[in-house]
Coordinates of C-alpha atoms and ligand atoms in Angstrom, one line a residue:
X255 CA 96.4 -96.9 -16.1
X256 CA 95.6 -96.8 -19.8
X257 CA 92.7 -94.4 -19.0
X258 CA 95.1 -91.7 -18.0
X259 CA 95.9 -91.2 -21.7
X260 CA 92.4 -91.3 -23.0
X261 CA 91.1 -88.1 -24.7
X262 CA 88.2 -87.5 -22.4
X263 CA 85.4 -85.3 -23.6
X264 CA 81.9 -84.4 -22.6
X265 CA 79.9 -85.2 -25.7
X266 CA 77.2 -83.2 -27.4
X267 CA 73.7 -84.5 -26.6
X268 CA 71.6 -84.7 -29.8
X269 CA 67.8 -84.2 -29.7
X270 CA 65.9 -87.4 -29.1
X271 CA 64.8 -89.5 -32.1
X272 CA 62.1 -91.5 -30.3
X273 CA 60.7 -94.7 -31.7
X274 CA 57.1 -94.1 -30.7
X275 CA 54.3 -93.6 -33.2
X276 CA 51.8 -90.7 -33.2
X277 CA 54.3 -88.3 -31.7
X278 CA 54.4 -84.7 -32.8
X279 CA 58.1 -84.3 -33.1
X280 CA 59.2 -80.7 -32.8
X281 CA 62.5 -81.1 -31.1
X282 CA 65.2 -81.2 -33.8
X283 CA 64.1 -78.6 -36.3
X284 CA 63.4 -81.1 -39.0
X285 CA 61.4 -79.9 -42.0
X286 CA 57.8 -81.3 -41.9
X287 CA 57.7 -81.6 -45.7
X288 CA 59.3 -84.3 -47.8
X289 CA 62.4 -83.6 -50.0
X290 CA 61.9 -82.4 -53.6
X291 CA 59.9 -84.9 -55.7
X292 CA 62.8 -85.6 -58.1
X293 CA 64.8 -87.0 -55.1
X294 CA 62.3 -89.8 -54.9
X295 CA 62.4 -90.5 -58.6
X296 CA 66.2 -90.7 -58.6
X297 CA 66.2 -92.8 -55.4
X298 CA 64.2 -95.4 -57.2
X299 CA 66.7 -95.6 -60.1
X300 CA 69.9 -95.9 -57.9
X301 CA 71.7 -99.1 -58.7
X302 CA 72.5 -101.1 -55.6
X303 CA 75.3 -102.9 -57.3
X304 CA 77.1 -99.5 -57.4
X305 CA 77.4 -99.7 -53.6
X306 CA 80.3 -102.1 -54.3
X307 CA 82.4 -99.2 -55.3
X308 CA 83.7 -96.3 -53.2
X309 CA 81.9 -93.0 -53.7
X310 CA 83.6 -90.1 -55.4
X311 CA 85.9 -88.6 -52.8
X312 CA 85.8 -85.2 -54.4
X313 CA 82.0 -84.9 -54.3
X314 CA 82.4 -83.3 -57.7
X315 CA 78.9 -83.8 -59.0
X316 CA 77.2 -82.5 -55.9
X317 CA 79.6 -79.5 -55.6
X318 CA 79.0 -78.7 -59.2
X319 CA 75.2 -78.8 -58.7
X320 CA 75.4 -76.6 -55.6
X321 CA 77.8 -74.2 -57.4
X322 CA 75.4 -73.9 -60.3
X323 CA 72.4 -73.2 -58.0
X324 CA 74.4 -70.6 -56.1
X325 CA 76.1 -69.0 -59.1
X326 CA 79.6 -69.9 -57.9
X327 CA 82.7 -71.8 -59.1
X328 CA 82.7 -75.3 -57.8
X329 CA 86.1 -74.8 -56.3
X330 CA 84.4 -72.5 -53.8
X331 CA 82.2 -75.3 -52.5
X332 CA 82.9 -78.1 -50.0
X333 CA 80.5 -80.9 -49.1
X334 CA 80.5 -82.9 -45.9
X335 CA 78.4 -85.4 -43.9
X336 CA 76.0 -82.8 -42.6
X337 CA 77.1 -79.4 -41.4
X338 CA 78.3 -81.0 -38.2
X339 CA 81.0 -82.8 -40.1
X340 CA 81.8 -79.6 -42.1
X341 CA 82.0 -77.5 -38.9
X342 CA 84.1 -80.1 -37.0
X343 CA 86.5 -80.2 -40.0
X344 CA 86.6 -76.4 -40.1
X345 CA 87.3 -76.1 -36.4
X346 CA 90.2 -78.5 -36.8
X347 CA 91.5 -76.7 -39.9
X348 CA 91.2 -73.1 -39.0
X349 CA 91.2 -72.8 -35.2
X350 CA 94.9 -73.6 -34.5
X351 CA 96.0 -70.6 -32.5
X352 CA 96.9 -70.2 -28.8
X353 CA 94.4 -67.3 -28.7
X354 CA 90.8 -68.2 -27.8
X355 CA 88.2 -68.5 -30.4
X356 CA 85.0 -66.5 -29.7
X357 CA 81.4 -67.5 -29.8
X358 CA 78.3 -66.6 -27.8
X359 CA 77.4 -68.2 -24.4
X360 CA 74.1 -69.2 -25.9
X361 CA 74.5 -70.7 -29.3
X362 CA 74.7 -74.1 -31.0
X363 CA 75.9 -76.3 -28.1
X364 CA 78.3 -78.2 -30.4
X365 CA 80.8 -75.4 -30.6
X366 CA 82.2 -75.8 -27.1
X367 CA 82.2 -79.6 -27.6
X368 CA 84.4 -79.3 -30.7
X369 CA 86.6 -76.8 -29.0
X370 CA 87.1 -79.2 -26.1
X371 CA 87.7 -82.3 -28.2
X372 CA 90.3 -80.5 -30.3
X373 CA 91.8 -78.6 -27.3
X374 CA 91.1 -75.2 -28.9
X375 CA 91.0 -72.4 -26.3
X376 CA 87.7 -70.5 -26.4
X377 CA 85.9 -67.7 -24.8
X378 CA 82.1 -67.6 -24.6
X379 CA 80.7 -64.1 -25.0
X380 CA 77.5 -63.5 -23.1
X381 CA 74.6 -62.5 -25.3
X382 CA 72.8 -59.3 -24.2
X383 CA 69.8 -59.7 -21.9
X384 CA 67.4 -59.8 -24.9
X385 CA 69.7 -62.4 -26.6
X386 CA 71.0 -60.0 -29.2
X387 CA 74.7 -60.0 -30.1
X388 CA 76.9 -56.9 -29.7
X389 CA 79.3 -56.8 -32.7
X390 CA 82.1 -55.0 -30.8
X391 CA 82.4 -58.0 -28.5
X392 CA 83.8 -60.0 -31.4
X393 CA 86.4 -57.4 -32.4
X394 CA 88.8 -58.3 -29.5
X395 CA 91.9 -60.4 -30.0
X396 CA 91.0 -64.0 -31.0
X397 CA 92.1 -67.2 -32.7
X398 CA 88.9 -67.3 -34.7
X399 CA 85.2 -66.5 -34.5
X400 CA 82.1 -68.7 -35.0
X401 CA 78.7 -67.1 -35.3
X402 CA 75.4 -68.9 -36.0
X403 CA 73.3 -66.6 -38.1
X404 CA 70.4 -66.8 -37.3
X405 CA 71.6 -67.9 -33.9
X406 CA 70.4 -71.1 -32.4
X407 CA 68.5 -71.7 -30.2
X408 CA 67.4 -68.1 -29.9
X409 CA 66.4 -67.6 -33.6
X410 CA 67.8 -64.0 -33.7
X411 CA 69.4 -62.9 -36.9
X412 CA 72.2 -60.3 -37.3
X413 CA 72.0 -58.1 -40.4
X414 CA 74.6 -58.8 -43.1
X415 CA 76.3 -55.5 -42.3
X416 CA 77.1 -56.6 -38.8
X417 CA 78.4 -60.0 -40.0
X418 CA 80.6 -58.2 -42.5
X419 CA 82.0 -56.0 -39.8
X420 CA 83.1 -59.0 -37.8
X421 CA 84.7 -60.5 -40.8
X422 CA 86.4 -57.3 -42.0
X423 CA 87.8 -56.4 -38.6
X424 CA 89.2 -59.9 -38.0
X425 CA 91.6 -60.3 -40.9
X426 CA 94.1 -62.2 -38.7
X427 CA 91.6 -65.1 -38.1
X428 CA 89.0 -67.1 -39.8
X429 CA 85.3 -66.3 -39.2
X430 CA 82.9 -69.2 -39.6
X431 CA 79.3 -68.2 -40.2
X432 CA 77.0 -71.1 -39.5
X433 CA 73.9 -70.5 -41.7
X434 CA 71.9 -73.7 -40.8
X435 CA 68.7 -71.6 -40.7
X436 CA 69.5 -68.7 -43.1
X437 CA 66.9 -69.8 -45.8
X438 CA 64.0 -69.1 -43.4
X439 CA 64.5 -65.4 -43.4
X440 CA 68.0 -64.1 -42.8
X441 CA 70.7 -62.6 -45.1
X442 CA 73.4 -65.0 -46.3
X443 CA 77.1 -64.1 -46.1
X444 CA 77.8 -66.3 -49.2
X445 CA 77.7 -63.0 -51.1
X446 CA 80.9 -62.0 -49.3
X447 CA 83.2 -64.9 -50.0
X448 CA 85.0 -63.2 -52.9
X449 CA 85.6 -60.1 -50.8
X450 CA 87.0 -61.8 -47.7
X451 CA 89.5 -64.6 -47.8
X452 CA 89.0 -65.3 -44.0
X453 CA 85.3 -66.1 -44.4
X454 CA 83.8 -69.6 -44.3
X455 CA 80.0 -69.9 -44.6
X456 CA 78.5 -73.2 -43.6
X457 CA 75.0 -74.4 -44.7
X458 CA 73.0 -77.6 -44.5
X459 CA 70.4 -79.6 -46.4
X460 CA 69.0 -80.8 -43.1
X461 CA 66.5 -78.0 -42.4
X462 CA 65.4 -76.0 -45.4
X463 CA 65.9 -78.9 -47.9
X464 CA 64.3 -81.6 -45.8
X465 CA 67.2 -84.0 -46.0
X466 CA 68.4 -84.4 -42.4
X467 CA 68.5 -88.2 -42.9
X468 CA 70.9 -88.1 -45.8
X469 CA 73.5 -85.9 -43.9
X470 CA 74.6 -83.2 -46.4
X471 CA 76.4 -80.1 -45.3
X472 CA 78.1 -77.4 -47.3
X473 CA 80.8 -74.8 -46.9
X474 CA 81.4 -71.8 -49.1
X475 CA 84.6 -69.8 -49.3
X476 CA 87.4 -68.5 -51.5
X477 CA 89.3 -71.2 -53.3
X478 CA 92.2 -71.0 -50.9
X479 CA 90.2 -71.6 -47.8
X480 CA 88.3 -74.5 -49.4
X481 CA 91.6 -76.0 -50.4
X482 CA 92.8 -75.9 -46.7
X483 CA 89.6 -77.5 -45.6
X484 CA 90.0 -80.3 -48.2
X485 CA 93.6 -80.9 -47.1
X486 CA 92.4 -81.7 -43.6
X487 CA 89.4 -83.7 -44.8
X488 CA 91.8 -85.9 -47.0
X489 CA 94.0 -86.3 -43.9
X490 CA 91.2 -88.0 -41.9
X491 CA 88.7 -89.6 -44.2
X492 CA 88.6 -89.2 -48.0
X493 CA 85.3 -90.9 -48.6
X494 CA 83.1 -88.9 -46.3
X495 CA 79.9 -88.6 -48.4
X496 CA 78.1 -91.8 -49.4
X497 CA 76.9 -92.3 -53.0
X498 CA 73.1 -91.9 -52.4
X499 CA 73.7 -88.6 -50.7
X500 CA 76.0 -87.4 -53.5
X501 CA 73.4 -88.3 -56.1
X502 CA 70.2 -87.2 -54.3
X503 CA 71.7 -84.0 -53.0
X504 CA 72.0 -82.8 -56.6
X505 CA 68.3 -83.2 -57.2
X506 CA 67.4 -81.4 -53.9
X507 CA 69.5 -78.3 -54.8
X508 CA 68.2 -78.2 -58.4
X509 CA 64.6 -77.8 -57.6
X510 CA 64.4 -74.2 -56.7
X511 CA 60.7 -73.9 -57.0
X512 CA 59.9 -76.7 -54.6
X513 CA 62.5 -75.3 -52.2
X514 CA 60.9 -71.8 -52.2
X515 CA 57.4 -73.3 -51.8
X516 CA 58.2 -75.4 -48.8
X517 CA 60.3 -72.7 -47.1
X518 CA 57.5 -70.2 -47.6
X519 CA 55.0 -72.7 -46.1
X520 CA 57.1 -73.1 -43.0
X521 CA 57.5 -69.3 -42.7
X522 CA 53.7 -68.8 -42.9
X523 CA 53.1 -71.4 -40.3
X524 CA 55.8 -69.9 -38.1
X525 CA 54.2 -66.4 -38.2
X526 CA 50.8 -67.9 -37.3
X527 CA 52.3 -69.8 -34.4
X528 CA 54.0 -66.6 -33.1
X529 CA 50.6 -64.9 -32.9
X530 CA 49.0 -67.8 -31.1
X531 CA 51.9 -68.1 -28.6
X532 CA 51.8 -64.4 -27.9
X533 CA 48.1 -64.7 -27.0
X534 CA 49.0 -67.5 -24.6
X535 CA 51.5 -65.3 -22.7
X536 CA 54.7 -66.5 -24.3
X537 CA 57.5 -64.1 -25.2
X538 CA 60.2 -64.8 -27.8
X539 CA 62.7 -63.2 -30.1
X540 CA 61.5 -62.5 -33.6
X541 CA 62.6 -65.8 -35.0
X542 CA 64.0 -66.0 -38.6
X543 CA 64.3 -69.7 -38.4
X544 CA 62.1 -72.8 -38.5
X545 CA 61.7 -72.8 -34.7
X546 CA 60.5 -70.5 -32.0
X547 CA 62.4 -70.1 -28.7
X548 CA 59.7 -69.1 -26.2
X549 CA 59.2 -68.6 -22.5
X550 CA 56.0 -68.3 -20.7
X551 CA 55.3 -65.3 -18.5
X552 CA 54.5 -67.3 -15.4
X553 CA 54.7 -71.1 -15.9
X554 CA 58.1 -72.7 -15.8
X555 CA 59.6 -74.4 -18.8
X556 CA 60.2 -77.8 -17.3
X557 CA 56.5 -78.1 -16.4
X558 CA 55.3 -77.2 -19.8
X559 CA 57.8 -79.5 -21.5
X560 CA 56.7 -82.4 -19.3
X561 CA 53.0 -81.8 -19.9
X562 CA 53.5 -81.5 -23.6
X563 CA 55.4 -84.8 -23.6
X564 CA 52.4 -86.4 -21.8
X565 CA 50.3 -85.3 -24.7
X566 CA 52.8 -86.8 -27.2
X567 CA 54.3 -83.6 -28.2
X568 CA 58.1 -83.4 -28.1
X569 CA 59.9 -80.0 -28.1
X570 CA 63.4 -79.2 -27.0
X571 CA 64.5 -77.7 -23.7
X572 CA 68.1 -77.0 -22.6
X573 CA 69.1 -77.4 -18.9
X574 CA 71.3 -74.3 -18.9
X575 CA 70.7 -71.6 -16.3
X576 CA 70.0 -68.7 -18.6
X577 CA 67.6 -70.5 -20.8
X578 CA 66.0 -73.2 -18.6
X579 CA 62.5 -71.7 -18.9
X580 CA 62.6 -71.6 -22.7
X581 CA 61.2 -74.2 -25.0
X582 CA 62.5 -74.5 -28.6
X583 CA 59.5 -75.5 -30.7
X584 CA 60.3 -76.5 -34.3
X585 CA 57.7 -75.4 -36.9
X586 CA 55.8 -78.4 -38.2
X587 CA 52.7 -78.5 -40.5
X588 CA 49.7 -76.3 -39.8
X589 CA 47.9 -79.3 -38.3
X590 CA 50.7 -80.1 -36.0
X591 CA 51.0 -76.5 -34.8
X592 CA 47.3 -76.3 -34.2
X593 CA 47.7 -79.4 -31.9
X594 CA 50.5 -77.7 -30.1
X595 CA 48.5 -74.5 -29.5
X596 CA 45.5 -76.5 -28.3
X597 CA 47.7 -78.6 -26.0
X598 CA 49.3 -75.4 -24.6
X599 CA 45.8 -73.8 -24.0
X600 CA 44.9 -77.0 -22.1
X601 CA 48.1 -77.0 -20.0
X602 CA 47.9 -73.3 -19.2
X603 CA 44.2 -73.6 -18.4
X604 CA 43.1 -71.0 -21.0
Ligands
LIG1176 C1 71.0 -78.3 -37.2 C2 72.3 -77.5 -37.1 C3 73.5 -77.9 -37.5 C4 73.8 -79.3 -38.0 O1 73.1 -79.7 -39.1 P1 73.5 -81.0 -39.9 O2 72.3 -81.8 -39.8 O3 74.7 -81.6 -39.3 O4 73.8 -80.4 -41.2 C5 74.6 -77.0 -37.5 N1 74.4 -75.8 -36.9 C6 73.3 -75.4 -36.4 C7 73.2 -74.1 -35.7 C8 72.2 -76.2 -36.4 O5 71.0 -75.9 -35.9

């Protein structure tokens, strides 16, 4: 009988983190390069005795370091345990209307999970045939909007002018822009937070800053919207971020040169991989992220996925009707991508 009152949900399924060695792991969009060198230096000087104490609930040092790097006041920055935590808290805080929130049918597959767990009504808006977004679709009545820009898993980016239109024409609701991949080539909406109170921009250290294991996510917005987010955070768990993440995150965000260098390496490898995949008969959107979402002209996605796996190459495939023939291939090192291309040549008999 007790089960009648359980909050039943269908959970998000994260990409596999297999324990086998010698695997080329291109399934969760991790960065192939290590974090900034100073992160290591600082790690070695962390005092384990300090683990006795609670970490700083305000995340002040990290927020200040981020604010400095982005040229903002620290009151406009929020930190959480990866952007998944930031987004989940933001859904709970800002999506509290009887009207449905809007997001694309093909996007980050956590959005409908959060909407379901929090009982937020939602409406999925089909992407166009070519996976582009029509801005007008997001101007209908809603209780909030969430857009990943660039979108995942398609890799398509909207220009900032389109994002701005969605924010500007939705003054009655909060627009969340999830910029997990923005550093790999799209325009950030952080520049708009002083212009629009209803905007929350979410970013992460997991991809462009090579820190997925430390779980650091960020939100940017006007002071008022960040205050609302903090009020909900402090109503659930005040000590979200652990001490090593708070300390090491500062060093990751301070090293601008290393960040630019690694992002640019990933982008160069991505462009090389695009050319090779095209030659092999794959088609894909012009990805502005650290992955390519590709479909072969004749061979089905499940077959290629399984054959790659046999060759110890792990990519991501979603069992969803519209995209079942697509593979989402994260960008690894040059060597790893050469292996992938060779494996695909072999599988496709080219
Ligand atoms: C990876 C990803 C996230 C979550 O990243 P965290 O590791 O939780 O910071 C959020 N949104 C999108 C679109 C992502 O791809």
